[in-house]
């Protein structure tokens, strides 16, 4: 994919990843610039039943992968030659001494012996810390630095019934950051391929959506490694960014991710969309109110100095519909709606340099260049395409300073467990 590349913004220098040490074996015969998605009901229909008819990954050998929806060390992966070589390439004497977390009798993470005030291991679940206390670790990204910017992100994809949602984003010329679960990528490969082909920013969301601080070092490493390996195998791109399930991350987990040259993207606004009608007390009205509150923030000056990153989900048709229904209001309230790679000025969010994203300062075209008053510019897309990134209003560009319904059954169980742990 070839794009006009502008000078990198100063933001990039603030988020240069620490050099990784791990020896990885991400392989693929797929060229991300020449993706061909079969025209079959699963990729063309808007009927969830047809979209979600099982088809699986072509030429997939389950013997060399973890069990689907099980921890990444399962199916003998922890003793495989590939994983042992990966583990042995890392100097584990430097891993932070943060303990493996446990779940208390109440169902939440056990913080009874943890100094939440001092927060020595920058545990997000304890105090939403995102700047590592340990040197040599990639810091989290938690907000877009541009004022009046909505950072558009979706977890838990690719969902098998997302055709209408992805069609909507394409019609709006809107890019988002999509955090894909490795097991979903293997189950729904054409959906993952479409995310790349449509020019979205694809990042990893672990192999099986487990609470990362409750896993051993080997399990954390495997969850990260096999999620990225799945995305590379299916789409041809190797993500350098990821998001932990429910944001559960500390310096031990960050350090392991850093060895893989990976940086976490978190959030500063949470829609709670996935929990509607699933968790007691959270209804569709609750989620709509959350969206309305966040839209009001775009009007009342809350984000006059910087932007946000909003946590939303691709988990089912309901969660995807929430965003589509509120999209016109979001556009009216915010100057920009951007994927995280674009808002952070990350030109290359993948190992592959054949796929690039236009930095923010060059991604916003002059006012009036698109319909409905939107100002658009190129994002990541196949060469020669007109895929573009949406800016909702014209105005000066200021990079600012960087700071910190078809349901997927297994994912719902994993997500529900996660919420109970945080309760």
Coordinates of C-alpha atoms in Angstrom, one line a residue, residues 18-347:
X18 CA 11.8 0.2 23.5
X19 CA 13.9 -2.2 21.4
X20 CA 12.5 -5.7 21.7
X21 CA 14.7 -8.7 22.4
X22 CA 12.4 -11.6 21.6
X23 CA 13.0 -13.9 18.6
X24 CA 9.6 -14.3 16.9
X25 CA 8.4 -16.6 14.1
X26 CA 5.5 -14.8 12.6
X27 CA 4.8 -16.3 9.2
X28 CA 2.3 -15.7 6.4
X29 CA 2.0 -16.2 2.7
X30 CA -0.5 -13.3 2.5
X31 CA 0.4 -10.0 1.0
X32 CA -1.7 -7.3 2.9
X33 CA -1.6 -5.1 -0.2
X34 CA -3.2 -7.7 -2.4
X35 CA -6.0 -9.1 -0.2
X36 CA -8.7 -11.0 -2.0
X37 CA -11.8 -11.8 0.0
X38 CA -14.1 -14.5 -1.4
X39 CA -17.6 -13.4 -2.4
X40 CA -19.5 -15.8 -0.2
X41 CA -22.6 -15.3 2.1
X42 CA -20.3 -14.9 5.1
X43 CA -18.7 -11.8 3.5
X44 CA -21.7 -10.4 1.5
X45 CA -24.9 -11.1 3.4
X46 CA -26.5 -8.8 6.0
X47 CA -28.3 -11.7 7.6
X48 CA -26.4 -12.7 10.8
X49 CA -27.3 -16.4 10.3
X50 CA -25.7 -16.5 6.9
X51 CA -22.7 -14.3 8.0
X52 CA -22.0 -16.6 11.0
X53 CA -22.1 -19.9 9.2
X54 CA -18.9 -21.6 10.2
X55 CA -16.2 -21.8 7.6
X56 CA -12.8 -21.6 9.4
X57 CA -9.3 -20.6 8.2
X58 CA -8.0 -22.1 5.0
X59 CA -5.0 -24.5 5.4
X60 CA -5.3 -24.2 9.2
X61 CA -3.4 -26.8 11.2
X62 CA -4.8 -26.8 14.8
X63 CA -1.8 -28.9 16.0
X64 CA 0.5 -25.9 15.9
X65 CA -1.8 -23.4 17.6
X66 CA -3.3 -23.0 21.1
X67 CA -6.8 -24.4 21.6
X68 CA -9.4 -21.9 20.4
X69 CA -10.6 -19.8 23.3
X70 CA -8.2 -21.4 25.7
X71 CA -5.1 -19.9 27.3
X72 CA -2.3 -19.4 24.8
X73 CA -0.1 -22.1 26.4
X74 CA -2.7 -24.9 25.7
X75 CA -2.5 -27.7 23.2
X76 CA 1.2 -28.2 24.1
X77 CA 2.2 -24.7 22.9
X78 CA 4.2 -24.1 26.1
X79 CA 6.6 -27.0 25.2
X80 CA 6.7 -26.5 21.4
X81 CA 10.0 -25.8 19.9
X82 CA 8.7 -22.5 18.6
X83 CA 7.5 -21.2 21.9
X84 CA 10.5 -22.5 23.8
X85 CA 12.8 -20.7 21.4
X86 CA 10.8 -17.5 21.9
X87 CA 10.9 -17.8 25.7
X88 CA 14.6 -18.5 25.8
X89 CA 15.4 -15.5 23.7
X90 CA 14.2 -13.2 26.5
X91 CA 16.3 -12.2 29.5
X92 CA 13.8 -13.0 32.2
X93 CA 16.1 -11.7 35.0
X94 CA 14.8 -8.3 34.1
X95 CA 11.1 -8.9 34.4
X96 CA 9.4 -6.8 37.1
X97 CA 8.6 -8.7 40.3
X98 CA 4.9 -7.9 40.3
X99 CA 3.1 -11.1 41.4
X100 CA 0.6 -13.0 39.5
X101 CA -2.7 -11.7 40.6
X102 CA -5.5 -13.8 42.1
X103 CA -9.3 -13.5 42.3
X104 CA -10.7 -12.9 45.8
X105 CA -13.7 -14.8 47.2
X106 CA -15.8 -11.8 46.4
X107 CA -15.1 -12.3 42.7
X108 CA -12.9 -9.3 42.2
X109 CA -9.2 -9.0 41.8
X110 CA -7.5 -9.5 45.2
X111 CA -5.9 -6.1 46.0
X112 CA -5.8 -6.7 49.8
X113 CA -2.0 -6.8 50.0
X114 CA -1.3 -4.3 47.2
X115 CA -0.4 -0.7 48.0
X116 CA -2.9 1.0 45.8
X117 CA -1.7 4.5 46.8
X118 CA 2.0 3.9 45.9
X119 CA 1.0 1.6 43.0
X120 CA 4.6 0.3 42.6
X121 CA 3.8 -1.8 39.5
X122 CA 1.6 0.7 37.7
X123 CA -1.4 -1.6 37.8
X124 CA -4.2 -0.1 35.7
X125 CA -6.9 -2.1 37.4
X126 CA -5.9 -0.6 40.8
X127 CA -5.6 3.0 39.8
X128 CA -5.6 3.4 36.0
X129 CA -1.8 4.0 36.0
X130 CA -0.4 4.1 32.4
X131 CA 3.1 5.4 32.9
X132 CA 5.4 2.5 33.9
X133 CA 7.2 2.7 37.2
X134 CA 9.9 0.4 35.8
X135 CA 12.5 1.8 33.3
X136 CA 12.7 0.3 29.8
X137 CA 9.0 -0.4 29.3
X138 CA 6.7 1.0 26.6
X139 CA 4.2 3.4 28.1
X140 CA 0.5 3.0 27.4
X141 CA -1.4 5.3 25.0
X142 CA -4.6 6.5 26.7
X143 CA -5.9 9.5 24.7
X144 CA -5.5 11.2 21.4
X145 CA -3.5 14.4 21.9
X146 CA -5.5 16.6 19.4
X147 CA -8.2 18.8 20.9
X148 CA -11.8 17.8 20.2
X149 CA -10.8 14.4 18.9
X150 CA -12.8 11.2 19.4
X151 CA -10.5 8.2 19.3
X152 CA -12.6 5.5 17.7
X153 CA -11.8 2.0 18.9
X154 CA -13.6 -1.4 18.9
X155 CA -12.6 -4.5 20.9
X156 CA -13.3 -8.2 20.5
X157 CA -13.5 -8.5 16.7
X158 CA -13.6 -9.7 14.1
X159 CA -17.3 -10.4 14.8
X160 CA -18.9 -12.7 12.2
X161 CA -21.9 -10.5 11.8
X162 CA -20.1 -7.2 11.2
X163 CA -20.8 -6.7 7.5
X164 CA -23.4 -4.0 7.9
X165 CA -21.2 -2.2 10.5
X166 CA -18.1 -2.3 8.2
X167 CA -20.3 -1.2 5.3
X168 CA -21.4 1.8 7.4
X169 CA -17.8 2.7 8.3
X170 CA -16.8 2.5 4.6
X171 CA -19.8 4.6 3.5
X172 CA -18.7 7.3 6.1
X173 CA -15.1 7.0 5.0
X174 CA -14.4 6.4 8.6
X175 CA -11.4 4.4 10.0
X176 CA -11.1 3.0 13.5
X177 CA -8.7 1.0 15.6
X178 CA -9.9 -2.6 15.7
X179 CA -8.6 -4.8 18.5
X180 CA -8.8 -8.4 17.2
X181 CA -8.8 -11.5 19.4
X182 CA -6.6 -14.3 18.0
X183 CA -9.2 -17.0 18.4
X184 CA -11.7 -14.8 16.5
X185 CA -9.2 -14.2 13.7
X186 CA -8.8 -17.9 13.2
X187 CA -12.6 -18.5 13.4
X188 CA -13.5 -15.6 11.1
X189 CA -10.5 -15.0 8.9
X190 CA -12.4 -13.1 6.1
X191 CA -13.6 -10.7 8.7
X192 CA -10.1 -9.9 9.8
X193 CA -9.0 -9.6 6.2
X194 CA -11.7 -7.0 5.6
X195 CA -10.5 -4.9 8.5
X196 CA -7.1 -4.6 6.8
X197 CA -8.4 -4.2 3.3
X198 CA -10.8 -1.4 4.5
X199 CA -7.8 0.4 5.9
X200 CA -8.6 0.2 9.6
X201 CA -5.9 0.2 12.2
X202 CA -5.6 -3.5 13.4
X203 CA -4.2 -4.3 16.8
X204 CA -4.1 -7.4 19.0
X205 CA -6.5 -8.2 21.8
X206 CA -4.8 -11.3 23.2
X207 CA -5.5 -14.9 22.1
X208 CA -8.4 -15.8 24.5
X209 CA -9.4 -12.5 26.2
X210 CA -8.1 -13.4 29.7
X211 CA -7.2 -11.0 32.5
X212 CA -3.5 -10.6 31.9
X213 CA -2.2 -9.9 35.4
X214 CA -3.8 -13.2 36.6
X215 CA -1.6 -15.2 34.1
X216 CA 1.9 -16.5 34.5
X217 CA 4.8 -15.1 32.5
X218 CA 4.6 -17.9 30.0
X219 CA 0.8 -17.5 29.7
X220 CA 1.1 -13.7 29.1
X221 CA 3.8 -14.3 26.5
X222 CA 1.7 -16.9 24.7
X223 CA -1.5 -14.8 24.8
X224 CA 0.4 -11.9 23.1
X225 CA 2.5 -14.0 20.7
X226 CA -0.3 -16.2 19.3
X227 CA -2.7 -13.3 18.9
X228 CA -0.2 -11.4 16.8
X229 CA 0.8 -14.6 15.0
X230 CA -2.9 -15.2 14.0
X231 CA -3.3 -11.7 12.6
X232 CA -0.1 -12.1 10.6
X233 CA -1.0 -15.5 9.4
X234 CA -4.5 -14.4 8.1
X235 CA -3.9 -10.8 7.0
X236 CA -0.2 -10.4 6.4
X237 CA 0.3 -7.6 8.9
X238 CA 2.1 -7.9 12.2
X239 CA 0.6 -5.5 14.8
X240 CA 2.9 -3.5 17.1
X241 CA 0.0 -2.4 19.3
X242 CA -2.4 -4.2 21.5
X243 CA -5.1 -3.8 24.2
X244 CA -5.4 -6.0 27.3
X245 CA -8.8 -7.4 28.1
X246 CA -10.6 -5.0 30.5
X247 CA -7.4 -3.0 30.6
X248 CA -5.9 -5.3 33.1
X249 CA -2.2 -4.5 32.8
X250 CA 0.8 -3.8 35.1
X251 CA 4.5 -3.4 34.6
X252 CA 5.1 -7.2 34.5
X253 CA 2.7 -7.6 31.6
X254 CA 3.9 -4.4 29.9
X255 CA 7.5 -5.6 30.2
X256 CA 6.6 -8.9 28.5
X257 CA 4.8 -7.0 25.7
X258 CA 7.8 -4.7 25.3
X259 CA 10.0 -7.7 24.6
X260 CA 7.7 -8.3 21.6
X261 CA 8.0 -4.6 20.6
X262 CA 4.3 -4.1 21.5
X263 CA 2.7 -1.1 23.1
X264 CA -0.7 -1.0 24.9
X265 CA -3.5 1.3 23.8
X266 CA -6.0 1.8 26.6
X267 CA -8.8 4.5 26.9
X268 CA -10.2 7.3 28.9
X269 CA -13.9 6.9 28.2
X270 CA -15.8 3.6 28.4
X271 CA -19.2 3.1 26.8
X272 CA -20.0 -0.1 28.7
X273 CA -21.8 -1.2 25.5
X274 CA -21.0 -4.9 25.7
X275 CA -22.5 -5.2 29.2
X276 CA -26.0 -4.0 28.2
X277 CA -28.7 -6.5 29.1
X278 CA -25.9 -8.9 30.3
X279 CA -24.7 -7.3 33.6
X280 CA -27.4 -6.4 36.1
X281 CA -28.0 -2.6 36.2
X282 CA -26.6 -2.0 32.8
X283 CA -29.2 -1.6 30.1
X284 CA -29.3 -0.2 26.5
X285 CA -30.5 3.0 28.1
X286 CA -27.4 3.1 30.3
X287 CA -25.1 2.8 27.2
X288 CA -27.1 5.4 25.3
X289 CA -26.7 7.8 28.2
X290 CA -23.0 7.1 28.3
X291 CA -22.7 8.0 24.6
X292 CA -24.8 11.2 25.1
X293 CA -22.6 12.2 28.0
X294 CA -19.5 11.7 25.9
X295 CA -21.1 13.7 23.1
X296 CA -21.9 16.5 25.5
X297 CA -18.2 16.5 26.5
X298 CA -17.4 17.4 22.9
X299 CA -19.6 20.4 23.1
X300 CA -18.8 21.8 26.6
X301 CA -15.0 22.1 26.3
X302 CA -14.0 19.0 28.2
X303 CA -11.7 18.1 25.4
X304 CA -10.6 21.6 24.4
X305 CA -6.9 20.8 25.2
X306 CA -6.7 17.2 24.1
X307 CA -8.9 14.3 22.9
X308 CA -10.2 11.0 24.1
X309 CA -10.0 7.3 23.2
X310 CA -13.4 5.7 23.6
X311 CA -13.8 2.0 24.4
X312 CA -16.5 0.4 22.4
X313 CA -17.0 -3.1 21.0
X314 CA -17.6 -5.2 17.9
X315 CA -18.9 -8.0 20.0
X316 CA -22.5 -8.1 18.7
X317 CA -25.0 -6.3 16.5
X318 CA -26.3 -4.3 19.5
X319 CA -22.9 -2.8 20.4
X320 CA -22.1 -2.0 16.8
X321 CA -25.5 -0.3 16.4
X322 CA -24.9 1.9 19.4
X323 CA -22.0 3.6 17.6
X324 CA -23.8 3.8 14.3
X325 CA -26.9 5.4 15.9
X326 CA -24.8 8.0 17.7
X327 CA -22.3 8.7 14.9
X328 CA -24.1 11.8 13.5
X329 CA -24.1 13.4 16.9
X330 CA -20.4 12.5 17.5
X331 CA -19.5 14.1 14.1
X332 CA -21.4 17.3 15.1
X333 CA -19.8 17.5 18.5
X334 CA -16.1 16.7 17.7
X335 CA -13.7 18.2 15.2
X336 CA -12.1 14.8 14.4
X337 CA -13.0 11.2 14.6
X338 CA -9.8 9.2 14.2
X339 CA -8.2 5.8 14.6
X340 CA -5.4 5.8 17.1
X341 CA -2.6 5.3 14.7
X342 CA -3.6 8.5 12.9
X343 CA -4.2 10.6 16.0
X344 CA -0.9 9.5 17.5
X345 CA 1.0 10.1 14.2
X346 CA 2.1 6.5 14.0
X347 CA 3.0 6.1 10.4

